[in-house]
Coordinates of C-alpha atoms in Angstrom, one line a residue:
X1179 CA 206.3 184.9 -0.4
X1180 CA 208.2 187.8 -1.7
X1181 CA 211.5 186.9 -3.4
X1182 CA 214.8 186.9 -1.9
X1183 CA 216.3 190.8 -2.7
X1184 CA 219.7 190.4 -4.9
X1185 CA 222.7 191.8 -3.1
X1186 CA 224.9 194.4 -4.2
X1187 CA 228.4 196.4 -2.4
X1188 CA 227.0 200.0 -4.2
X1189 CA 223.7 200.6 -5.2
X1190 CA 223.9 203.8 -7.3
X1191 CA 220.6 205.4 -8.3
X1192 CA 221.0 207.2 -11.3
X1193 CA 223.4 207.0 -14.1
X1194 CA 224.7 210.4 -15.1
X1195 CA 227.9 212.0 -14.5
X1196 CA 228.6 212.4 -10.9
X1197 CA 226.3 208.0 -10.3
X1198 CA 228.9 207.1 -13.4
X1199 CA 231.7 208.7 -11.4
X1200 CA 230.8 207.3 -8.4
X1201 CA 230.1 204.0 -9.5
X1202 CA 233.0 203.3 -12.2
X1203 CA 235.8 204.7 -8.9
X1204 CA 234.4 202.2 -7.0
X1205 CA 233.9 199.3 -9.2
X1206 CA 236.6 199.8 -11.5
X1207 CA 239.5 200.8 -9.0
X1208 CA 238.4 198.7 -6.2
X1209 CA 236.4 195.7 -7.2
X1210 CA 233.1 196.9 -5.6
X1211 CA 230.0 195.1 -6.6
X1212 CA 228.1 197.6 -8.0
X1213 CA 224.6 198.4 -9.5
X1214 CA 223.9 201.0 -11.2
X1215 CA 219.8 202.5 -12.2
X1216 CA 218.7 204.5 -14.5
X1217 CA 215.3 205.4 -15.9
X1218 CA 216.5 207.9 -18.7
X1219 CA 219.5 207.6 -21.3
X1220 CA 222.4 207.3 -19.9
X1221 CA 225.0 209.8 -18.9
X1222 CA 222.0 212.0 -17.2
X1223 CA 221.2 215.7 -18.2
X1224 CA 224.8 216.9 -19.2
X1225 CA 225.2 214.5 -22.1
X1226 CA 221.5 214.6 -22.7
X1227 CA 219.8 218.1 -22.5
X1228 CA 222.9 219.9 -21.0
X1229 CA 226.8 220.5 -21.3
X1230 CA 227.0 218.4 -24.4
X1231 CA 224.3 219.5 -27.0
X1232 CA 224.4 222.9 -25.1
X1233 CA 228.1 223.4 -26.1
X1234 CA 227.3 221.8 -29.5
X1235 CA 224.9 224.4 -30.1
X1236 CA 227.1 227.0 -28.8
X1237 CA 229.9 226.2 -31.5
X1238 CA 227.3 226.7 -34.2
X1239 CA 226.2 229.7 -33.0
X1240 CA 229.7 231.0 -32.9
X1241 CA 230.4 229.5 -36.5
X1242 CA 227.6 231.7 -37.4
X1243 CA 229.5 234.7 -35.7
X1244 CA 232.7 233.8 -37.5
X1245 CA 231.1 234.2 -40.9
X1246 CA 229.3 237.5 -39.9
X1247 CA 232.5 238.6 -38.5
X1248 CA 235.1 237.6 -41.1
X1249 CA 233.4 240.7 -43.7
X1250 CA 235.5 243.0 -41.0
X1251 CA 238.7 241.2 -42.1
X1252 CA 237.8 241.6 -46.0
X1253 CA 236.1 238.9 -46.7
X1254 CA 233.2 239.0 -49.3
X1255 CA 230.9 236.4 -46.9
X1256 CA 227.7 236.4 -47.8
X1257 CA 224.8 235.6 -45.1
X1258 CA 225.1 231.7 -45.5
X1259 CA 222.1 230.4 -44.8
X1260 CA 221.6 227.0 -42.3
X1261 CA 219.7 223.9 -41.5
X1262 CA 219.1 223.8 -38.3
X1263 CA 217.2 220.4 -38.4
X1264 CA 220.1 218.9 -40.2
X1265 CA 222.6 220.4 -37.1
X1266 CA 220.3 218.7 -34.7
X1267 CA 219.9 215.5 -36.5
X1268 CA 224.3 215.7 -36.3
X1269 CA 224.0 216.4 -32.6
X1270 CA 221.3 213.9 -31.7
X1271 CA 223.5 211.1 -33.4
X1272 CA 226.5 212.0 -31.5
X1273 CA 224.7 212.2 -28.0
X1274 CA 223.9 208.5 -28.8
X1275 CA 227.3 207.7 -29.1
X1276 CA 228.2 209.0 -26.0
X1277 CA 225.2 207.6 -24.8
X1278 CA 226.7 204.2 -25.5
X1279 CA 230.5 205.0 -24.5
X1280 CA 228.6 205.1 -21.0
X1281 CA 227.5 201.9 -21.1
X1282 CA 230.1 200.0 -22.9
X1283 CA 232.6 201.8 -19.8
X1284 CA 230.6 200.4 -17.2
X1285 CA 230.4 196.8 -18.9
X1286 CA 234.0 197.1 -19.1
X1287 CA 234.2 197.3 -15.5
X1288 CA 231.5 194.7 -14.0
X1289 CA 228.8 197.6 -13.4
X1290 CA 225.4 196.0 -13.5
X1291 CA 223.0 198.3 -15.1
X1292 CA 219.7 198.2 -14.7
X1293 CA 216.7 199.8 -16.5
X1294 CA 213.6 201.2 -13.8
X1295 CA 212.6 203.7 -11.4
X1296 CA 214.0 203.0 -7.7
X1297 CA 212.1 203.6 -4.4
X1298 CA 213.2 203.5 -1.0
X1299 CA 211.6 200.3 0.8
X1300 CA 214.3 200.6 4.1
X1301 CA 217.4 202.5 4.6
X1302 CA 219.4 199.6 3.0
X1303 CA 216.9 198.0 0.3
X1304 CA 215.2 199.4 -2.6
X1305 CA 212.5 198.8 -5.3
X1306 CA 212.8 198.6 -8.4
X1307 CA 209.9 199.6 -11.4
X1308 CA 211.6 197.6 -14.2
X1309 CA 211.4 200.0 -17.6
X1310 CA 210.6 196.4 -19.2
X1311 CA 207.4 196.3 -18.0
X1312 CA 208.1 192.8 -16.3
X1313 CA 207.6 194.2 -13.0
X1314 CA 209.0 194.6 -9.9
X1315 CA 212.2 193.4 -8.2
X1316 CA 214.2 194.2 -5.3
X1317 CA 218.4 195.4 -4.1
X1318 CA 220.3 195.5 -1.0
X1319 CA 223.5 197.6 0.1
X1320 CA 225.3 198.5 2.7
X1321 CA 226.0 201.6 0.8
X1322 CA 223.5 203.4 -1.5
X1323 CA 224.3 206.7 -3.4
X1324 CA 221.5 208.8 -4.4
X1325 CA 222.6 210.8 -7.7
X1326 CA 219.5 211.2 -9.7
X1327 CA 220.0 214.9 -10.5
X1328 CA 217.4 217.6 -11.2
X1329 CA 214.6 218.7 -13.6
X1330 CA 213.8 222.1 -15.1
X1331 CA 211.2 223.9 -13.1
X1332 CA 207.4 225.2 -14.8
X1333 CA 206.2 228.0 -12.6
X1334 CA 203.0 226.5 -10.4
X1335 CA 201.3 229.6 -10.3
X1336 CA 201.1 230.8 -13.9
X1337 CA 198.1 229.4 -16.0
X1338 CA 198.7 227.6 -19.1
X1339 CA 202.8 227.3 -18.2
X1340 CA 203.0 224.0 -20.0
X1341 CA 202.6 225.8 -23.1
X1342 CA 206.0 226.9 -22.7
X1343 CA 209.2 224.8 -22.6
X1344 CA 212.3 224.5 -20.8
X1345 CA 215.8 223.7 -21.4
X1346 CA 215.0 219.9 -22.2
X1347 CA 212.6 221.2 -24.2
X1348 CA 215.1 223.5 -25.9
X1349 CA 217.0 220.6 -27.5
X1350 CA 213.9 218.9 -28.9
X1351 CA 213.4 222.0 -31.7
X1352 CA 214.0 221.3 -35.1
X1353 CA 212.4 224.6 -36.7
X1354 CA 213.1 227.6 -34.8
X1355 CA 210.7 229.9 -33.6
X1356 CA 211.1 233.6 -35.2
X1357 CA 210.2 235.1 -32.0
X1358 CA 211.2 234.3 -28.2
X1359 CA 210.7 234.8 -25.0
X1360 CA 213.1 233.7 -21.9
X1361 CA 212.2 233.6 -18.7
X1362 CA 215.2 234.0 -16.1
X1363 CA 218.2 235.2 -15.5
X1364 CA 221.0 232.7 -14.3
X1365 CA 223.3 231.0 -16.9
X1366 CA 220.9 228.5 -18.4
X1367 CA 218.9 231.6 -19.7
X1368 CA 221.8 233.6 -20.4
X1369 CA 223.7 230.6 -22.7
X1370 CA 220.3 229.7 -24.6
X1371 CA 219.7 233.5 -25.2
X1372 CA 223.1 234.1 -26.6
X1373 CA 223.1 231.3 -29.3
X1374 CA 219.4 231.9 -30.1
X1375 CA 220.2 235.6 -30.9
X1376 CA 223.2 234.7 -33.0
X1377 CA 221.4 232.2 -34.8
X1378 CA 218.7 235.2 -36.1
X1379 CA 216.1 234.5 -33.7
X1380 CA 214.4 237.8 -32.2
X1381 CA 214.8 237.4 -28.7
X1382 CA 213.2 238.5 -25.7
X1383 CA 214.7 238.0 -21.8
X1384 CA 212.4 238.9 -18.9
X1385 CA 214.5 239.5 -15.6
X1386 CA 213.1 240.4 -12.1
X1387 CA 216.3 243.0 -11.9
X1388 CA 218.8 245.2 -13.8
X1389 CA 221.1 242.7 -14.5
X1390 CA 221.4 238.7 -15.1
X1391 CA 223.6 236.4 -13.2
X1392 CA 222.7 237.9 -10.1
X1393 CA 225.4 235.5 -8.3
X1394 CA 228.2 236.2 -10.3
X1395 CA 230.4 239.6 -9.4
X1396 CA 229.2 243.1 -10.8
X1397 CA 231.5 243.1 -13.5
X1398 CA 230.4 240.2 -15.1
X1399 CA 226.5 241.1 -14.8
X1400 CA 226.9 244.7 -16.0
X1401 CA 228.9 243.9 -18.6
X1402 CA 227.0 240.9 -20.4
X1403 CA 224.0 242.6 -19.6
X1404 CA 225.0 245.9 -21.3
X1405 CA 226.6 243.9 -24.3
X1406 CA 223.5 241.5 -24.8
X1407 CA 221.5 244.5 -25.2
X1408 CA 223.8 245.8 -27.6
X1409 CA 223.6 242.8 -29.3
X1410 CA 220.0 243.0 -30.6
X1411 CA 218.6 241.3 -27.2
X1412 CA 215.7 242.6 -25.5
X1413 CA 215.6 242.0 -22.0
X1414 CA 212.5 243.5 -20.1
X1415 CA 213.7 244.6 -16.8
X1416 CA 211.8 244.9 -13.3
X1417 CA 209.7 242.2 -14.8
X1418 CA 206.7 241.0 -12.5
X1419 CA 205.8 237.7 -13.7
X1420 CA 203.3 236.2 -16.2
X1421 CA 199.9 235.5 -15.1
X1422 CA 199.0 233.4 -17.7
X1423 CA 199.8 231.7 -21.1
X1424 CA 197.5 231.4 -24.1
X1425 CA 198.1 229.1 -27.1
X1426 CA 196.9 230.9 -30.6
X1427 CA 198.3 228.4 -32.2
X1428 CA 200.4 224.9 -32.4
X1429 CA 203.2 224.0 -34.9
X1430 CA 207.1 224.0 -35.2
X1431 CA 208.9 227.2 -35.5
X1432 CA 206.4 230.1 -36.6
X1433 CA 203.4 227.9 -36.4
X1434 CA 203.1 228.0 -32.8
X1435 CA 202.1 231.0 -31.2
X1436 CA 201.5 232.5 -27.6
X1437 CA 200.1 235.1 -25.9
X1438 CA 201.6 236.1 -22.9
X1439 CA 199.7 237.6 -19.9
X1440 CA 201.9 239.9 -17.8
X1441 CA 201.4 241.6 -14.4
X1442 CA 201.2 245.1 -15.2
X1443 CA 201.7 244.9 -18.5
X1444 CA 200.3 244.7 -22.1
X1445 CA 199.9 241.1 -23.6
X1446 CA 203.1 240.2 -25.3
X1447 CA 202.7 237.6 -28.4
X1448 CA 206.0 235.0 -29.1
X1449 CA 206.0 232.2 -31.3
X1450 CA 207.5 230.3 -28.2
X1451 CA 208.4 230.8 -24.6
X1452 CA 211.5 229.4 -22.2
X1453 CA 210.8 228.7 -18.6
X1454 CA 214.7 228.9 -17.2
X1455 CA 213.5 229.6 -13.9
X1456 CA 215.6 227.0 -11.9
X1457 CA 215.5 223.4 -11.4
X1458 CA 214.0 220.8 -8.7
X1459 CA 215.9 218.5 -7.2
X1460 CA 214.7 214.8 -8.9
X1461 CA 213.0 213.0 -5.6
X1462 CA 209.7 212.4 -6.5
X1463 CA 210.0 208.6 -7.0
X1464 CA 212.5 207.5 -4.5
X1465 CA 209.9 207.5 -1.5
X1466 CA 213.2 208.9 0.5
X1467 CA 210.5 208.9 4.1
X1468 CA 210.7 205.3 3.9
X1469 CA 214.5 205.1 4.7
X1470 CA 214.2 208.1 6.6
X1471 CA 216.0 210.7 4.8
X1472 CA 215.9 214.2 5.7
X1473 CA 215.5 217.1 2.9
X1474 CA 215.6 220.7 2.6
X1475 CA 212.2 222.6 2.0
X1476 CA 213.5 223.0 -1.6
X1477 CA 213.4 219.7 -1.7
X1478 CA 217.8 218.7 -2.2
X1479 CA 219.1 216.5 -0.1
X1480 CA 220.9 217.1 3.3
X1481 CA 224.3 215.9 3.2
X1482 CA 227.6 217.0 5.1
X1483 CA 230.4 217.6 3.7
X1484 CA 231.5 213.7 2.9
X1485 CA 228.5 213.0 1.4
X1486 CA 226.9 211.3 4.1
X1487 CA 222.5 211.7 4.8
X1488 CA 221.5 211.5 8.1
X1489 CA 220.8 207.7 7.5
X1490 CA 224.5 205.7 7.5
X1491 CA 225.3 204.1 5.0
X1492 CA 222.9 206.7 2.3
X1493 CA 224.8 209.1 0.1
X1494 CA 224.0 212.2 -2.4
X1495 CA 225.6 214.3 -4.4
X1496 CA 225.4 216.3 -7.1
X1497 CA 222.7 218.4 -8.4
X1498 CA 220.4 216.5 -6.1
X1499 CA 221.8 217.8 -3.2
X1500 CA 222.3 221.8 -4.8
X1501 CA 225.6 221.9 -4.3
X1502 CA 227.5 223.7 -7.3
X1503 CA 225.4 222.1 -9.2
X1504 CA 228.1 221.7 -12.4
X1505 CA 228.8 218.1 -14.0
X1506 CA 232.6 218.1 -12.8
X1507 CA 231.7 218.5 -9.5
X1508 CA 229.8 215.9 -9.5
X1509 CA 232.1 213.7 -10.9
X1510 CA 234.6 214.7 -8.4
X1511 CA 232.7 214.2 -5.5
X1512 CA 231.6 210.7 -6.7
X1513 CA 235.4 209.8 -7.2
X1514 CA 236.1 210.9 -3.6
X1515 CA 233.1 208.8 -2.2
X1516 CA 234.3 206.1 -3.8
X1517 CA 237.7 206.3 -2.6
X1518 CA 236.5 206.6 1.0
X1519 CA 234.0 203.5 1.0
X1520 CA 235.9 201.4 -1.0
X1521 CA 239.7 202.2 -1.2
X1522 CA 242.3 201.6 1.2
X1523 CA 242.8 203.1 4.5
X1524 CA 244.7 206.2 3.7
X1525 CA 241.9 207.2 1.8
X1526 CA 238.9 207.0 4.2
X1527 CA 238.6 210.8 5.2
X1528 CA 238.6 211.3 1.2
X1529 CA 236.2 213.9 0.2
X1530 CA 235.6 216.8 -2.5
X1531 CA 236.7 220.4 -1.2
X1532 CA 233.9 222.7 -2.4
X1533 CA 236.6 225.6 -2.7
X1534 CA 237.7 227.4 -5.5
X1535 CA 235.6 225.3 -8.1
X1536 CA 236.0 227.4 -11.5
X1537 CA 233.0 227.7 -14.0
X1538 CA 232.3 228.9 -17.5
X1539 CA 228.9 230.3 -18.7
X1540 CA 229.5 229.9 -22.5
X1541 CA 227.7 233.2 -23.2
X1542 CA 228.1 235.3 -26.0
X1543 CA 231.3 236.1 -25.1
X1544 CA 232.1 233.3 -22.6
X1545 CA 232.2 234.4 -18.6
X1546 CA 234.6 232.3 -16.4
X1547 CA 234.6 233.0 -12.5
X1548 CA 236.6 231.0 -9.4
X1549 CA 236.4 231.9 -6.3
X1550 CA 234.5 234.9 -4.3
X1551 CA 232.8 237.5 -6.1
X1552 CA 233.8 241.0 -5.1
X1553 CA 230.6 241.5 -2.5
X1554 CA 232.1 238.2 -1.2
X1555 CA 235.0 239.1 -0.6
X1556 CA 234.2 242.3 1.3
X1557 CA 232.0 240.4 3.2
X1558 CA 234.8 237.9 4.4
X1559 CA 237.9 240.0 4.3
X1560 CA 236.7 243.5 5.2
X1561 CA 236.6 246.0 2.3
X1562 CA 240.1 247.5 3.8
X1563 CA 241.8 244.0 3.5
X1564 CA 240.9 243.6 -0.2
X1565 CA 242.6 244.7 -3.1
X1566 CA 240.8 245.2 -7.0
X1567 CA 242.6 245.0 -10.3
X1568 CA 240.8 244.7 -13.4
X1569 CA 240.9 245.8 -16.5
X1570 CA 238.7 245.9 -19.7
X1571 CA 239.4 246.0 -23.5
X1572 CA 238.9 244.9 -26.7
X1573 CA 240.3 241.8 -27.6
X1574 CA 242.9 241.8 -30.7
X1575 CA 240.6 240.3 -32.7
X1576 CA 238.2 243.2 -32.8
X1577 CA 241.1 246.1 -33.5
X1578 CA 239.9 246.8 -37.1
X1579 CA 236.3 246.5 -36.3
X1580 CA 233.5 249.5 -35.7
X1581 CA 233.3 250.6 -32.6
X1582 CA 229.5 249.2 -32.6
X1583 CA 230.5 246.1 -33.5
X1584 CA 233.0 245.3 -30.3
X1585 CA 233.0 242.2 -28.3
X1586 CA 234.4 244.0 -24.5
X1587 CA 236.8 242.0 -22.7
X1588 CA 237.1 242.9 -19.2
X1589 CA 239.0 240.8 -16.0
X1590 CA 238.8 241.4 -12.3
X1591 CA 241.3 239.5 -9.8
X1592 CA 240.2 240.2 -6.0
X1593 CA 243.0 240.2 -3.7
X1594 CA 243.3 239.3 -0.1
X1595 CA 245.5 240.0 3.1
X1596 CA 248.8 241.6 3.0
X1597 CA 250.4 239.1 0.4
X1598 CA 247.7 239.3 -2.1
X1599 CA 246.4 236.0 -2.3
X1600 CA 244.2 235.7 -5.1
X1601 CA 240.8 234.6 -3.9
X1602 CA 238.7 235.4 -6.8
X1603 CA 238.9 235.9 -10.4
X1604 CA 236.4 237.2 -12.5
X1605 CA 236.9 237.0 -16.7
X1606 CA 234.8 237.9 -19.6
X1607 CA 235.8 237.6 -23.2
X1608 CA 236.6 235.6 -26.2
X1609 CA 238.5 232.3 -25.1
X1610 CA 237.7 232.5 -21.0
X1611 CA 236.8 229.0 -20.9
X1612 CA 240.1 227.6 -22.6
X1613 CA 241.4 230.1 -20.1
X1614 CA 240.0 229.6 -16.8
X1615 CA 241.3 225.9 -16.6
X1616 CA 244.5 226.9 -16.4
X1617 CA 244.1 230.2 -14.3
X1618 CA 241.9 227.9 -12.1
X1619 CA 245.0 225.5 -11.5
X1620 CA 247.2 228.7 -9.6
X1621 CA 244.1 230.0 -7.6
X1622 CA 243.1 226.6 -6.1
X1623 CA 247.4 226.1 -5.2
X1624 CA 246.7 229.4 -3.9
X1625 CA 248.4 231.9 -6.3
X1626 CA 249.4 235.8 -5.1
X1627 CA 249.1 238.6 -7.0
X1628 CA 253.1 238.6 -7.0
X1629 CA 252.7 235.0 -8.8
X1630 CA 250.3 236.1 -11.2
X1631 CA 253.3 238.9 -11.4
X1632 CA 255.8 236.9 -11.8
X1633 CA 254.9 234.8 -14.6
X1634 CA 256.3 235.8 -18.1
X1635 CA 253.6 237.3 -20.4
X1636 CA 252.8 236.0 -23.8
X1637 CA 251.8 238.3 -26.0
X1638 CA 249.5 239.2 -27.7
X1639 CA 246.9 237.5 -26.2
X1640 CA 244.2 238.5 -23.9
X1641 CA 245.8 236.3 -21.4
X1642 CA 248.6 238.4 -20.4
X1643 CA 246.8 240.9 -19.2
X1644 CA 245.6 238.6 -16.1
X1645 CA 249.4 238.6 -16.0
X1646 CA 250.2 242.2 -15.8
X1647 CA 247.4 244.2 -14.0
X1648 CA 248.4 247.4 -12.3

């Protein structure tokens, strides 16, 4: 006789940011029983092999800038050398920590957590692998989130792909590679090229276009794209794919060696190669036919716009379900489900606005973006109902540099409708991350160009200019 399944309020399969979200709203604000489980470390791919160790590595890229920069200001800087090893050792241990602020939060708060790999048995029970090795055992809930993210994709159709890495792979390198090559051209591949190239490592980015960050507004992509390549970056352009991957040779750093196999083109040896190609939706275990769940051919779950599957009482959100898929967002949305299934009654239409939602690539210079892209905007507006200011510079800090040696700064606000709202904003330069939050706060109220006006300028920064655009 099977035994009895143990009962829970919230089952919550997966324990990174927008499961933690979810589950800690629910259990810490309104008493839910909860369970919470995870297969990997906790806090999921942000604190893991994403936001965290990818801003970590980002700051000592841009330390290394600093020091290359500071000879323009007089400084008799020598090229420090580094220990890469020893900066990853320093980022490993503090991704623990965080690691266990996860846990110790959701202790504090009565959230069961639960080592194994969850399946679907019915829409309102699932199985549980226990990471133990003691075997199986089983959960009920009336409600059951799914937030078990995504995975970087390999190509299917390239031999030898596993020779290459991707992003999760990125973070594992101790040595790095004198030569690479990066495969993509949204902001994963755009990030990880930018501090690889500052860091000294030749660097090579294959793009199916002219430009990278296809989604984000022309500005952006023909400006980064021109400055990377002014920058020392190679990016091959029109590229056709890879047909296949040898391995010379296997090692750290420039032990390893590939040969890469390229449709219509010459054989191109790196000492290592970067899938950043996308990711998959992380569904493979759950056995979601079992309960009935429906899924898009790409694999993300269907949800509406509270959440909800087409099974009651079975939820998904974040990268899981391809919607924005950025770590606050998920985190949002899991708040907002919590507040509808488990908080009081003024709060049962509660749900996350997908509007508006700002974002940072922390390229080299950093991109933020809210809102609709110019193209967008056209499309929504009309071209005649739209209105461009932008601008483009050289931030202060570069005044007594070479020409060659410039950072650009440029900014784009897209207006709409006779009072100018401000329905998308477009940045690139030193600081747009710090930047954006704020900027984001008076586009989501649903700032005018007149606001944006209005507001006294403080100067000089780079800031102000967002603040008097003509």
């Amino acid at each position: 006789m099977a035994p009895t399944p143990t009962n829970y309020d919230y089952i919550v399969i997966g324990g990174g940011s927008g499961g933690s979200g979810a589950a800690r709203r629910a259990a810490g604000w309104y008493g839910a029983k909860t369970l919470i489980i995870e297969n990997g470390p906790s806090g999921g791919t942000c604190v893991n092999v994403g936001c965290v160790p990818k801003k970590m590595t980002w700051l000592f890229a841009s330390i290394r800038e600093t020091l290359r920069d500071s000879v323009q200001y007089g400084y008799a800087t020598p090229d420090v050398p580094f220990n890469f090893a020893e900066f990853k050792k320093k980022r490993d241990a503090r991704i623990k920590v965080l690691n266990r602020g996860y846990e110790t939060n959701w202790q504090k708060e009565g959230i069961v957590l639960l080592r194994g790999t969850a399946s679907f048995t019915s829409p309102h029970e699932v199985e549980v692998v226990l990471e133990d090795g003691s075997g199986k055992a089983s959960y009920t809930a009336p409600h059951i989130l799914v937030a078990t993210g995504g995975c970087p994709t390999l190509p299917s159709n390239v031999e030898g792909a596993e020779h290459g890495i991707t992003s999760d792979g990125f973070f594992d390198i101790e040595l790095l590679p004198k030569k690479i090559a990066i495969v993509g051209a949204g902001y994963i591949a755009v990030e990880l090229a930018g501090v690889l190239n500052a860091i000294g490592v030749e660097t090579h980015m294959f793009i199916r276009g002219n430009t990278f960050l296809r989604t984000f507004d022309p500005m952006i992509q023909d400006t980064l794209t021109k400055h990377y390549e002014d920058s020392g970056i190679t990016i091959h352009k029109g590229f056709k794919g890879f047909t296949k991957v040898e391995k010379l040779s296997d090692g750290p750093g420039d032990e390893k060696s590939l040969r890469l196999h390229g449709i219509d083109a010459e054989p191109f040896e790196v000492n290592e190669l970067l899938w950043a190609i996308g990711r998959t939706a992380e569904t493979k275990d759950l056995q979601l036919h079992n309960a009935g769940v429906k899924v898009k051919p790409s694999g993300h779950i269907i949800v509406d716009e509270f959440q909800n599957s087409n099974v009651p009482g079975i939820y998904a959100l974040g990268d899981v379900t391809g919607q924005f898929e950025l770590t606050p967002v998920a985190i949002a949305a899991g708040r907002q489900l919590g507040n509808r299934l488990f908080g009081p009654p003024h709060l049962s239409s509660s749900k996350l606005v997908y509007d508006n939602v700002p974002t940072v690539v922390f390229a080299h210079p950093e991109v933020g973006t809210i809102g609709l892209t110019e193209p967008a905007a056209i499309t929504k507006y009309g071209k005649e109902n739209i209105k461009i200011y932008q601008t483009k510079f050289c931030a202060m800090f570069y005044d007594i540099f070479p020409p060659e040696k410039k950072q650009p700064t440029a900014y784009k606000l897209i207006c709409a409708g006779k009072e100018e709202k401000v329905v998308g904003m477009h940045i690139l330069g030193l600081g747009s991350g710090e930047m954006l939050q704020g900027f984001g706060v008076a586009v989501k109220m649903g700032a005018t160009k007149a606001d944006f006006d209005n507001c006294v300028a403080i100067h000089p920064t780079s800031a102000e200019e967002l603040v008097t655009l003509k």
